[in-house]
Short mmCIF file of N, CA, C and O in Angstrom, two decimals:
data_model
loop_
_atom_site.label_atom_id
_atom_site.label_comp_id
_atom_site.label_asym_id
_atom_site.label_seq_id
_atom_site.Cartn_x
_atom_site.Cartn_y
_atom_site.Cartn_z
N MET A 222 -1.58 -7.57 -141.91
CA MET A 222 -2.47 -7.38 -142.11
C MET A 222 -3.27 -6.56 -140.92
O MET A 222 -3.09 -7.02 -139.97
N GLN A 223 -4.25 -6.09 -141.18
CA GLN A 223 -5.36 -5.35 -140.03
C GLN A 223 -6.78 -5.49 -139.98
O GLN A 223 -6.89 -6.13 -141.25
N ILE A 224 -7.30 -5.16 -138.85
CA ILE A 224 -8.58 -5.44 -138.82
C ILE A 224 -8.99 -4.14 -138.05
O ILE A 224 -8.64 -3.76 -137.31
N LEU A 225 -10.33 -3.82 -138.97
CA LEU A 225 -10.80 -2.86 -138.29
C LEU A 225 -12.41 -3.20 -137.59
O LEU A 225 -12.89 -4.16 -138.44
N ILE A 226 -12.50 -2.94 -136.52
CA ILE A 226 -13.66 -3.55 -135.62
C ILE A 226 -14.55 -2.35 -135.52
O ILE A 226 -14.23 -1.27 -134.91
N GLN A 227 -15.95 -2.28 -135.49
CA GLN A 227 -16.62 -1.61 -135.32
C GLN A 227 -17.69 -2.25 -133.83
O GLN A 227 -18.22 -3.49 -134.32
N ILE A 228 -17.75 -1.14 -132.77
CA ILE A 228 -18.44 -2.03 -131.95
C ILE A 228 -19.67 -1.22 -131.46
O ILE A 228 -19.41 0.23 -131.45
N ASP A 229 -20.94 -1.46 -130.95
CA ASP A 229 -21.92 -0.67 -130.56
C ASP A 229 -22.10 -1.04 -129.36
O ASP A 229 -22.75 -2.09 -128.77
N THR A 230 -21.93 -0.18 -128.26
CA THR A 230 -21.97 0.10 -127.12
C THR A 230 -22.61 0.75 -126.14
O THR A 230 -22.33 1.81 -126.69
N PRO A 231 -23.62 0.55 -125.12
CA PRO A 231 -24.39 1.49 -124.64
C PRO A 231 -23.84 2.33 -123.45
O PRO A 231 -23.98 3.11 -123.22
N ASP A 232 -22.39 1.43 -122.92
CA ASP A 232 -21.80 2.17 -122.01
C ASP A 232 -20.34 1.80 -122.25
O ASP A 232 -19.76 0.95 -122.18
N PHE A 233 -19.84 3.21 -122.51
CA PHE A 233 -18.27 2.85 -123.23
C PHE A 233 -17.31 2.63 -122.36
O PHE A 233 -16.41 1.77 -122.56
N ASP A 234 -17.75 3.12 -121.00
CA ASP A 234 -16.40 3.00 -119.84
C ASP A 234 -16.70 1.28 -119.43
O ASP A 234 -15.57 0.89 -119.18
N ALA A 235 -17.74 0.59 -119.38
CA ALA A 235 -17.80 -0.76 -119.35
C ALA A 235 -17.17 -1.41 -120.30
O ALA A 235 -16.41 -2.63 -119.94
N TRP A 236 -17.62 -1.02 -121.49
CA TRP A 236 -16.75 -1.77 -122.67
C TRP A 236 -15.46 -1.73 -122.34
O TRP A 236 -14.36 -2.74 -122.64
N LYS A 237 -14.71 -0.27 -122.48
CA LYS A 237 -13.14 0.09 -122.13
C LYS A 237 -12.75 -0.90 -121.14
O LYS A 237 -11.23 -1.34 -121.70
N THR A 238 -13.37 -0.87 -120.33
CA THR A 238 -12.87 -1.79 -118.80
C THR A 238 -12.54 -3.32 -119.26
O THR A 238 -11.74 -3.92 -119.08
N ALA A 239 -13.66 -3.80 -120.00
CA ALA A 239 -13.42 -5.10 -120.46
C ALA A 239 -12.53 -5.28 -121.42
O ALA A 239 -11.60 -6.34 -121.51
N TRP A 240 -12.36 -4.52 -122.32
CA TRP A 240 -11.50 -4.41 -123.27
C TRP A 240 -10.12 -4.77 -122.95
O TRP A 240 -9.31 -5.33 -123.22
N ASP A 241 -9.82 -3.66 -121.78
CA ASP A 241 -8.51 -3.51 -121.48
C ASP A 241 -8.25 -5.10 -120.60
O ASP A 241 -6.93 -5.17 -120.65
N ASP A 242 -9.40 -5.81 -120.07
CA ASP A 242 -9.17 -6.55 -119.30
C ASP A 242 -8.83 -7.85 -120.28
O ASP A 242 -8.20 -8.87 -120.11
N ASP A 243 -8.80 -7.82 -121.33
CA ASP A 243 -9.06 -8.99 -122.72
C ASP A 243 -7.39 -8.57 -123.71
O ASP A 243 -7.73 -9.43 -124.03
N TYR A 244 -6.46 -7.79 -122.73
CA TYR A 244 -5.47 -7.84 -123.61
C TYR A 244 -4.65 -9.16 -123.55
O TYR A 244 -4.13 -8.94 -125.01
N GLU A 245 -4.56 -9.86 -122.77
CA GLU A 245 -3.76 -11.44 -122.45
C GLU A 245 -4.12 -12.02 -124.03
O GLU A 245 -3.55 -12.67 -124.85
N ASP A 246 -5.79 -12.24 -124.47
CA ASP A 246 -6.11 -13.10 -124.99
C ASP A 246 -5.72 -12.37 -126.38
O ASP A 246 -6.15 -13.09 -127.32
N ARG A 247 -6.22 -11.13 -126.50
CA ARG A 247 -5.94 -10.48 -127.84
C ARG A 247 -4.56 -10.94 -128.14
O ARG A 247 -3.81 -11.06 -129.43
N MET A 248 -3.46 -10.65 -127.08
CA MET A 248 -1.88 -11.20 -127.41
C MET A 248 -2.12 -12.61 -127.96
O MET A 248 -1.01 -12.80 -128.98
N GLN A 249 -2.46 -13.47 -127.23
CA GLN A 249 -2.42 -14.75 -127.44
C GLN A 249 -2.96 -15.11 -129.19
O GLN A 249 -2.12 -15.92 -129.94
N ALA A 250 -3.83 -14.39 -129.28
CA ALA A 250 -4.46 -14.29 -131.40
C ALA A 250 -3.72 -13.46 -131.93
O ALA A 250 -3.83 -13.43 -133.28
N GLY A 251 -2.75 -12.86 -131.54
CA GLY A 251 -1.44 -12.65 -132.35
C GLY A 251 -2.26 -11.15 -132.73
O GLY A 251 -1.70 -10.37 -134.05
N LEU A 252 -2.91 -10.34 -131.74
CA LEU A 252 -3.31 -9.30 -132.44
C LEU A 252 -2.99 -7.86 -131.63
O LEU A 252 -2.34 -8.12 -130.19
N SER A 253 -2.55 -7.25 -132.07
CA SER A 253 -2.12 -5.59 -131.28
C SER A 253 -2.72 -4.63 -131.65
O SER A 253 -3.03 -4.17 -132.65
N GLN A 254 -3.10 -3.68 -130.61
CA GLN A 254 -3.74 -2.74 -130.82
C GLN A 254 -3.20 -1.40 -131.29
O GLN A 254 -2.05 -1.17 -131.15
N MET A 255 -3.79 -1.24 -132.12
CA MET A 255 -3.18 0.09 -132.58
C MET A 255 -3.87 1.42 -132.91
O MET A 255 -3.03 2.35 -132.19
N GLN A 256 -5.19 1.17 -132.72
CA GLN A 256 -6.09 2.59 -132.23
C GLN A 256 -7.48 2.44 -131.88
O GLN A 256 -7.86 1.40 -132.65
N ILE A 257 -7.90 3.22 -131.05
CA ILE A 257 -9.19 3.07 -131.28
C ILE A 257 -9.76 5.01 -130.97
O ILE A 257 -9.02 5.84 -130.54
N TRP A 258 -10.96 4.72 -131.94
CA TRP A 258 -11.55 6.01 -131.83
C TRP A 258 -12.99 5.50 -131.03
O TRP A 258 -13.80 4.57 -131.49
N ARG A 259 -13.53 6.63 -130.80
CA ARG A 259 -14.90 6.63 -130.29
C ARG A 259 -15.63 7.94 -131.08
O ARG A 259 -15.17 9.14 -131.49
N ASP A 260 -16.98 7.51 -131.50
CA ASP A 260 -18.00 8.29 -131.96
C ASP A 260 -18.06 9.84 -131.42
O ASP A 260 -18.61 9.53 -130.42
N ALA A 261 -17.85 10.88 -132.31
CA ALA A 261 -17.41 12.39 -131.19
C ALA A 261 -19.07 12.60 -131.03
O ALA A 261 -19.24 13.67 -130.17
N ASP A 262 -19.97 12.12 -131.55
CA ASP A 262 -21.38 12.87 -131.53
C ASP A 262 -22.10 12.03 -130.62
O ASP A 262 -22.75 12.29 -129.79
N LYS A 263 -22.39 10.59 -130.89
CA LYS A 263 -23.34 9.35 -130.11
C LYS A 263 -22.30 9.04 -128.97
O LYS A 263 -22.68 8.72 -128.02
N GLY A 264 -20.89 8.76 -128.93
CA GLY A 264 -20.23 7.91 -127.99
C GLY A 264 -20.45 6.57 -128.07
O GLY A 264 -19.86 6.32 -127.33
N SER A 265 -21.48 6.24 -128.50
CA SER A 265 -21.62 4.25 -128.24
C SER A 265 -21.19 3.70 -129.56
O SER A 265 -21.37 2.49 -129.62
N THR A 266 -20.61 4.27 -130.89
CA THR A 266 -19.63 3.29 -131.34
C THR A 266 -18.26 3.65 -131.19
O THR A 266 -18.15 4.95 -130.98
N VAL A 267 -17.64 2.81 -131.26
CA VAL A 267 -16.28 2.38 -131.26
C VAL A 267 -15.68 1.88 -132.30
O VAL A 267 -16.41 0.67 -132.63
N LEU A 268 -14.63 2.13 -133.09
CA LEU A 268 -13.74 1.68 -133.93
C LEU A 268 -12.61 1.42 -133.35
O LEU A 268 -11.65 2.00 -132.84
N VAL A 269 -11.74 0.22 -133.38
CA VAL A 269 -10.52 -0.46 -133.28
C VAL A 269 -9.89 -0.93 -134.29
O VAL A 269 -10.30 -1.58 -135.05
N LEU A 270 -8.82 -0.38 -134.56
CA LEU A 270 -7.87 -0.62 -135.35
C LEU A 270 -6.77 -1.70 -135.00
O LEU A 270 -6.11 -1.52 -133.99
N LEU A 271 -6.82 -2.98 -135.32
CA LEU A 271 -5.69 -4.07 -135.14
C LEU A 271 -4.84 -4.57 -135.92
O LEU A 271 -5.20 -4.40 -137.02
N ASP A 272 -3.57 -4.79 -135.44
CA ASP A 272 -2.50 -5.38 -136.35
C ASP A 272 -2.61 -6.92 -135.98
O ASP A 272 -2.56 -7.37 -134.98
N ALA A 273 -3.20 -7.60 -137.30
CA ALA A 273 -3.15 -9.29 -136.97
C ALA A 273 -1.80 -9.96 -137.75
O ALA A 273 -1.85 -9.42 -138.92
N ASN A 274 -1.09 -10.92 -137.13
CA ASN A 274 -0.43 -11.63 -137.56
C ASN A 274 -0.86 -13.13 -137.86
O ASN A 274 0.16 -13.40 -138.56
N ASP A 275 -1.85 -13.34 -137.39
CA ASP A 275 -1.94 -14.82 -137.90
C ASP A 275 -3.99 -14.74 -138.30
O ASP A 275 -4.44 -14.46 -137.09
N ARG A 276 -4.22 -14.70 -139.35
CA ARG A 276 -5.54 -14.34 -139.60
C ARG A 276 -6.41 -15.36 -138.94
O ARG A 276 -7.70 -15.30 -138.71
N LYS A 277 -6.05 -16.88 -139.08
CA LYS A 277 -6.68 -17.96 -138.38
C LYS A 277 -6.96 -17.80 -137.00
O LYS A 277 -7.93 -18.01 -136.10
N LYS A 278 -6.10 -17.35 -136.04
CA LYS A 278 -6.06 -17.15 -134.55
C LYS A 278 -7.03 -15.70 -134.38
O LYS A 278 -7.95 -15.64 -133.72
N ALA A 279 -6.84 -14.75 -135.52
CA ALA A 279 -7.57 -13.43 -135.21
C ALA A 279 -9.17 -13.74 -135.56
O ALA A 279 -10.14 -13.51 -134.87
N GLU A 280 -9.33 -14.80 -136.60
CA GLU A 280 -10.87 -15.22 -136.81
C GLU A 280 -11.50 -15.92 -135.71
O GLU A 280 -12.88 -15.43 -135.17
N ALA A 281 -10.51 -16.96 -135.16
CA ALA A 281 -10.95 -17.36 -134.00
C ALA A 281 -11.59 -16.72 -132.63
O ALA A 281 -12.88 -16.76 -131.99
N TRP A 282 -10.82 -15.44 -132.11
CA TRP A 282 -10.79 -14.72 -131.43
C TRP A 282 -12.12 -13.71 -131.51
O TRP A 282 -12.85 -13.19 -130.63
N LEU A 283 -12.40 -13.29 -133.18
CA LEU A 283 -13.50 -12.79 -133.26
C LEU A 283 -14.67 -13.35 -133.34
O LEU A 283 -15.87 -12.81 -132.72
N SER A 284 -14.80 -14.78 -133.21
CA SER A 284 -15.71 -15.42 -132.94
C SER A 284 -16.33 -15.90 -131.83
O SER A 284 -17.35 -15.59 -131.45
N LYS A 285 -15.28 -16.07 -130.93
CA LYS A 285 -15.22 -15.93 -129.38
C LYS A 285 -15.60 -14.07 -128.89
O LYS A 285 -16.87 -14.35 -128.20
N GLU A 286 -15.49 -12.87 -129.56
CA GLU A 286 -16.11 -12.15 -129.29
C GLU A 286 -17.32 -11.82 -129.46
O GLU A 286 -18.08 -11.12 -128.93
N ARG A 287 -17.86 -12.35 -130.67
CA ARG A 287 -18.98 -12.24 -131.10
C ARG A 287 -19.91 -13.03 -130.39
O ARG A 287 -20.94 -12.62 -130.21
N GLY A 288 -19.30 -13.94 -129.73
CA GLY A 288 -20.40 -15.01 -129.42
C GLY A 288 -21.00 -13.87 -127.50
O GLY A 288 -21.84 -14.81 -127.33
N PHE A 289 -20.63 -12.97 -127.18
CA PHE A 289 -20.93 -12.26 -126.30
C PHE A 289 -22.13 -11.46 -126.70
O PHE A 289 -22.90 -11.00 -125.54
N GLY A 290 -22.41 -11.42 -127.60
CA GLY A 290 -23.90 -11.00 -128.44
C GLY A 290 -23.88 -9.36 -128.92
O GLY A 290 -24.87 -9.16 -129.10
N GLY A 291 -22.74 -8.82 -128.69
CA GLY A 291 -22.99 -7.20 -128.76
C GLY A 291 -22.83 -6.92 -130.07
O GLY A 291 -22.39 -7.97 -131.03
N ALA A 292 -23.35 -5.90 -130.64
CA ALA A 292 -23.24 -5.64 -132.05
C ALA A 292 -21.84 -5.36 -132.65
O ALA A 292 -21.55 -4.20 -131.94
N MET A 293 -21.52 -6.07 -133.42
CA MET A 293 -19.74 -5.83 -134.04
C MET A 293 -19.65 -6.56 -135.14
O MET A 293 -20.33 -7.37 -135.41
N THR A 294 -18.76 -5.42 -135.95
CA THR A 294 -18.76 -6.02 -137.54
C THR A 294 -16.81 -6.03 -137.12
O THR A 294 -16.53 -4.81 -136.75
N ALA A 295 -16.54 -6.77 -138.28
CA ALA A 295 -14.85 -6.74 -138.63
C ALA A 295 -14.55 -6.59 -139.94
O ALA A 295 -15.15 -7.56 -140.57
N THR A 296 -13.44 -6.08 -140.09
CA THR A 296 -13.02 -6.03 -141.80
C THR A 296 -11.81 -6.14 -141.65
O THR A 296 -10.69 -5.64 -141.23
N PHE A 297 -11.14 -7.24 -142.45
CA PHE A 297 -9.62 -7.05 -142.64
C PHE A 297 -9.32 -6.80 -143.74
O PHE A 297 -9.65 -6.64 -144.97
N LEU A 298 -8.26 -5.75 -143.40
CA LEU A 298 -7.75 -4.94 -144.20
C LEU A 298 -6.06 -5.24 -144.78
O LEU A 298 -5.56 -5.89 -143.91
N ARG A 299 -5.71 -4.82 -145.91
CA ARG A 299 -4.30 -4.96 -145.96
C ARG A 299 -3.70 -3.47 -146.78
O ARG A 299 -4.72 -2.79 -147.32
N THR A 300 -2.71 -2.95 -146.81
CA THR A 300 -2.47 -2.07 -147.46
C THR A 300 -2.14 -1.96 -149.20
O THR A 300 -1.69 -3.39 -149.61
N ALA A 301 -2.63 -0.99 -149.82
CA ALA A 301 -3.08 -1.24 -151.12
C ALA A 301 -1.71 -0.85 -151.85
O ALA A 301 -1.36 0.29 -151.22
#
């Protein structure tokens, strides 16, 4: 299963540094980064596609991330 996350950030560079620093936490949650996209016009919207091998761990990680207060949505996906 995959998770598509949309994050709105006023400072992409700071967000990307924090994202890269969170690598170990994502791995422990069973998440693997597949792709990151950045809005070509505004630059403040980031989309991240993650592969998730444990939904409960992924949901716990998402809850922790949402606790930091930034605007973030997440959708769990599966191949149709």
